[in-house]
């Protein structure tokens, strides 16, 4: 085999090694397929006093879930939602665009399950509950994408058609007034919505460290290939 053929073969082997290494980094850095699930035994448009259950899957083996914040879909006001059941010690607080349930961290690796009761579901085919899930180490998962095939889809409740004769209930004056009252000083309303927070800080996909690692692998491998080609060329002179 000529020296040129030998050099080309070495470059090909190095290219394969680069591809394999980059793939390994990508696979290692990929996020787990955890998510938040929502269900109800009375998932029907315009149904009243509906219990809606949520199951926030844990994606950490070292930190427990401490808080879940939900942006309610159009047609459901925070004043129309009451707390059902949840992890021991957790409390429910209404926000300007939804609600928050939080408390002592659940055990690491354990899902956070809770329920709320909605006064009346809106006349819709499905309801998306955009969710922020926070852990005891400060990490926040943002399940807010409306595309169900996305990496961080929001939990969606499918509804059947409204019963014959069902009508939307009009809010009472007290409910309308309660929606305009600001949260108490002890439970301040978050300054931005999950959508805004996701635009400024996104935990999904690859981390910056992963991309830096991939770049380093490519640069080092490319430098090695260049050196090898130069060395082969110099030897052949």
Short mmCIF file of C-alpha atoms in Angstrom, two decimals:
data_model
loop_
_atom_site.label_atom_id
_atom_site.label_comp_id
_atom_site.label_asym_id
_atom_site.label_seq_id
_atom_site.Cartn_x
_atom_site.Cartn_y
_atom_site.Cartn_z
CA UNK A 1 0.00 0.00 0.00
CA UNK A 2 1.37 3.48 -0.91
CA UNK A 3 2.01 6.12 1.70
CA UNK A 4 -0.85 8.25 0.25
CA UNK A 5 -3.29 5.35 0.61
CA UNK A 6 -2.07 4.74 4.15
CA UNK A 7 -2.63 8.42 5.02
CA UNK A 8 -6.14 8.40 3.58
CA UNK A 9 -7.01 5.26 5.52
CA UNK A 10 -5.74 6.83 8.73
CA UNK A 11 -7.84 9.96 8.13
CA UNK A 12 -10.92 7.81 7.50
CA UNK A 13 -10.34 5.92 10.76
CA UNK A 14 -9.94 9.23 12.61
CA UNK A 15 -13.19 10.56 11.09
CA UNK A 16 -15.06 7.49 12.27
CA UNK A 17 -13.62 7.92 15.76
CA UNK A 18 -14.82 11.56 15.80
CA UNK A 19 -18.34 10.53 14.81
CA UNK A 20 -18.50 7.78 17.43
CA UNK A 21 -17.23 10.08 20.20
CA UNK A 22 -19.66 12.88 19.30
CA UNK A 23 -22.56 10.41 19.25
CA UNK A 24 -21.60 9.13 22.69
CA UNK A 25 -21.58 12.68 24.08
CA UNK A 26 -25.00 13.39 22.54
CA UNK A 27 -26.52 10.23 23.97
CA UNK A 28 -25.11 10.93 27.41
CA UNK A 29 -26.40 14.52 27.41
CA UNK A 30 -29.92 13.77 26.17
CA UNK A 31 -32.67 14.64 28.68
CA UNK A 32 -34.76 11.88 30.21
CA UNK A 33 -38.27 11.41 28.85
CA UNK A 34 -40.04 12.44 32.04
CA UNK A 35 -43.16 14.57 31.92
CA UNK A 36 -46.31 15.65 33.75
CA UNK A 37 -49.50 13.67 33.25
CA UNK A 38 -53.07 14.93 33.79
CA UNK A 39 -56.30 12.96 33.96
CA UNK A 40 -59.88 13.22 35.18
CA UNK A 41 -62.78 10.83 35.51
CA UNK A 42 -65.09 13.61 34.37
CA UNK A 43 -63.20 15.08 31.41
CA UNK A 44 -66.19 16.63 29.63
CA UNK A 45 -66.67 20.15 28.35
CA UNK A 46 -68.80 22.31 30.68
CA UNK A 47 -68.75 19.64 33.41
CA UNK A 48 -68.95 21.08 36.92
CA UNK A 49 -66.99 20.38 40.10
CA UNK A 50 -64.43 18.30 38.25
CA UNK A 51 -61.49 16.71 40.06
CA UNK A 52 -58.35 16.90 37.93
CA UNK A 53 -55.33 14.82 38.96
CA UNK A 54 -51.70 15.49 38.06
CA UNK A 55 -48.65 13.24 38.23
CA UNK A 56 -45.36 15.13 37.99
CA UNK A 57 -42.69 12.55 37.21
CA UNK A 58 -39.36 12.89 38.98
CA UNK A 59 -36.32 13.30 36.77
CA UNK A 60 -33.75 13.43 39.57
CA UNK A 61 -32.27 10.73 41.77
CA UNK A 62 -30.66 13.23 44.14
CA UNK A 63 -33.26 15.98 44.67
CA UNK A 64 -36.96 15.91 45.51
CA UNK A 65 -39.76 17.95 43.95
CA UNK A 66 -40.70 20.96 46.10
CA UNK A 67 -42.97 23.09 43.95
CA UNK A 68 -45.29 22.89 40.96
CA UNK A 69 -46.60 26.02 39.30
CA UNK A 70 -49.39 25.81 36.71
CA UNK A 71 -50.67 28.33 34.19
CA UNK A 72 -54.37 27.60 33.74
CA UNK A 73 -55.81 27.23 30.24
CA UNK A 74 -58.19 29.84 28.85
CA UNK A 75 -61.63 29.50 30.37
CA UNK A 76 -60.51 28.53 33.88
CA UNK A 77 -59.92 31.32 36.39
CA UNK A 78 -57.65 30.84 39.43
CA UNK A 79 -60.63 31.61 41.68
CA UNK A 80 -62.48 28.65 40.18
CA UNK A 81 -59.83 26.14 41.31
CA UNK A 82 -59.64 24.57 44.77
CA UNK A 83 -56.98 22.27 46.19
CA UNK A 84 -57.79 18.59 46.46
CA UNK A 85 -55.01 16.33 47.74
CA UNK A 86 -51.25 16.36 47.46
CA UNK A 87 -47.94 15.51 49.12
CA UNK A 88 -47.86 15.87 52.90
CA UNK A 89 -47.35 19.45 54.02
CA UNK A 90 -47.94 21.01 50.61
CA UNK A 91 -50.01 24.19 50.29
CA UNK A 92 -52.08 25.66 47.46
CA UNK A 93 -51.89 29.32 46.40
CA UNK A 94 -53.72 31.06 43.56
CA UNK A 95 -51.60 33.23 41.24
CA UNK A 96 -52.58 35.82 38.67
CA UNK A 97 -52.58 33.27 35.84
CA UNK A 98 -52.93 29.97 37.68
CA UNK A 99 -51.78 28.44 40.93
CA UNK A 100 -48.83 27.02 42.83
CA UNK A 101 -48.64 23.96 45.06
CA UNK A 102 -45.50 23.54 47.12
CA UNK A 103 -44.09 22.28 50.37
CA UNK A 104 -41.44 19.97 51.82
CA UNK A 105 -39.48 18.06 49.19
CA UNK A 106 -40.84 14.66 48.31
CA UNK A 107 -38.34 11.83 48.40
CA UNK A 108 -35.76 11.97 45.61
CA UNK A 109 -36.87 9.92 42.62
CA UNK A 110 -40.54 9.92 43.72
CA UNK A 111 -43.27 11.53 41.61
CA UNK A 112 -45.31 14.41 43.01
CA UNK A 113 -49.01 13.59 42.73
CA UNK A 114 -51.77 16.06 43.56
CA UNK A 115 -55.29 17.04 42.52
CA UNK A 116 -57.44 20.15 42.19
CA UNK A 117 -61.17 20.66 41.81
CA UNK A 118 -62.33 22.93 38.99
CA UNK A 119 -65.70 24.65 39.35
CA UNK A 120 -66.49 24.19 35.65
CA UNK A 121 -64.48 23.12 32.63
CA UNK A 122 -64.67 25.40 29.58
CA UNK A 123 -66.31 24.43 26.31
CA UNK A 124 -63.19 23.14 24.58
CA UNK A 125 -61.76 19.98 23.03
CA UNK A 126 -58.62 19.95 25.15
CA UNK A 127 -56.95 21.88 27.95
CA UNK A 128 -53.20 22.48 28.26
CA UNK A 129 -51.84 23.07 31.77
CA UNK A 130 -48.39 24.63 31.31
CA UNK A 131 -46.30 23.49 34.27
CA UNK A 132 -43.06 24.47 36.01
CA UNK A 133 -41.66 21.72 38.22
CA UNK A 134 -38.99 22.74 40.75
CA UNK A 135 -36.61 20.49 42.73
CA UNK A 136 -34.90 20.98 46.09
CA UNK A 137 -31.58 21.69 44.35
CA UNK A 138 -33.10 24.64 42.47
CA UNK A 139 -33.52 22.92 39.15
CA UNK A 140 -36.72 23.69 37.23
CA UNK A 141 -38.26 21.60 34.46
CA UNK A 142 -40.58 23.54 32.15
CA UNK A 143 -43.37 21.45 30.70
CA UNK A 144 -44.89 24.23 28.60
CA UNK A 145 -44.70 23.21 24.93
CA UNK A 146 -48.07 22.96 23.21
CA UNK A 147 -46.65 20.51 20.66
CA UNK A 148 -47.19 17.05 22.17
CA UNK A 149 -44.22 15.72 20.19
CA UNK A 150 -41.91 18.36 21.66
CA UNK A 151 -39.17 17.68 24.20
CA UNK A 152 -41.08 19.36 27.06
CA UNK A 153 -44.80 19.08 26.28
CA UNK A 154 -47.38 20.60 28.59
CA UNK A 155 -49.85 18.13 30.14
CA UNK A 156 -53.04 18.13 28.07
CA UNK A 157 -56.48 16.96 29.18
CA UNK A 158 -58.70 15.77 26.32
CA UNK A 159 -62.38 16.60 26.74
CA UNK A 160 -65.48 14.97 25.33
CA UNK A 161 -68.30 17.10 23.95
CA UNK A 162 -70.54 18.94 26.40
CA UNK A 163 -73.73 17.26 27.53
CA UNK A 164 -76.96 18.34 25.86
CA UNK A 165 -78.26 21.53 27.45
CA UNK A 166 -75.07 22.24 29.40
CA UNK A 167 -74.29 25.92 29.75
CA UNK A 168 -71.34 27.94 31.00
CA UNK A 169 -71.97 29.30 34.48
CA UNK A 170 -71.59 33.03 34.93
CA UNK A 171 -69.05 34.09 37.58
CA UNK A 172 -70.53 35.49 40.76
CA UNK A 173 -69.60 39.05 41.88
CA UNK A 174 -67.46 37.66 44.71
CA UNK A 175 -65.51 35.47 42.31
CA UNK A 176 -64.93 38.37 39.92
CA UNK A 177 -63.66 40.52 42.79
CA UNK A 178 -61.36 37.79 44.09
CA UNK A 179 -59.62 37.57 40.72
CA UNK A 180 -58.61 41.23 40.94
CA UNK A 181 -57.13 41.00 44.43
CA UNK A 182 -53.35 40.80 44.58
CA UNK A 183 -51.73 37.81 46.32
CA UNK A 184 -50.82 38.30 49.99
CA UNK A 185 -47.40 39.49 51.07
CA UNK A 186 -46.60 36.00 52.35
CA UNK A 187 -47.18 34.45 48.93
CA UNK A 188 -45.96 36.96 46.33
CA UNK A 189 -46.97 36.35 42.74
CA UNK A 190 -44.06 35.30 40.50
CA UNK A 191 -42.81 38.14 38.33
CA UNK A 192 -43.08 36.26 35.05
CA UNK A 193 -44.99 33.44 33.47
CA UNK A 194 -43.53 29.99 32.67
CA UNK A 195 -43.43 30.97 29.00
CA UNK A 196 -41.38 34.10 29.71
CA UNK A 197 -39.06 32.21 32.05
CA UNK A 198 -38.49 29.53 29.43
CA UNK A 199 -37.50 32.18 26.89
CA UNK A 200 -34.79 33.51 29.20
CA UNK A 201 -33.65 30.19 30.67
CA UNK A 202 -34.21 26.83 29.03
CA UNK A 203 -33.15 23.64 30.84
CA UNK A 204 -34.30 21.35 28.03
CA UNK A 205 -32.09 19.83 25.34
CA UNK A 206 -28.30 19.82 25.53
CA UNK A 207 -26.50 21.82 28.16
CA UNK A 208 -23.78 24.33 27.32
CA UNK A 209 -21.22 21.95 28.80
CA UNK A 210 -22.32 19.20 26.42
CA UNK A 211 -21.87 21.44 23.37
CA UNK A 212 -18.48 22.59 24.66
CA UNK A 213 -17.46 18.95 25.10
CA UNK A 214 -18.52 18.09 21.56
CA UNK A 215 -16.64 21.11 20.20
CA UNK A 216 -13.51 20.14 22.08
CA UNK A 217 -13.64 16.59 20.73
CA UNK A 218 -14.00 17.84 17.15
CA UNK A 219 -11.21 20.42 17.48
CA UNK A 220 -8.76 17.95 19.04
CA UNK A 221 -9.58 15.26 16.50
CA UNK A 222 -9.29 17.70 13.60
CA UNK A 223 -5.90 18.86 14.89
CA UNK A 224 -4.76 15.26 15.10
CA UNK A 225 -5.85 14.60 11.53
CA UNK A 226 -4.03 17.70 10.28
CA UNK A 227 -0.85 16.69 12.13
CA UNK A 228 -1.05 13.16 10.76
CA UNK A 229 -1.46 14.37 7.19
CA UNK A 230 1.46 16.81 7.56
CA UNK A 231 3.65 14.12 9.04
CA UNK A 232 2.82 11.63 6.27
CA UNK A 233 3.49 14.31 3.69
CA UNK A 234 6.82 15.22 5.22
CA UNK A 235 7.86 11.56 5.38
CA UNK A 236 7.03 11.02 1.72
CA UNK A 237 9.31 13.89 0.59
#
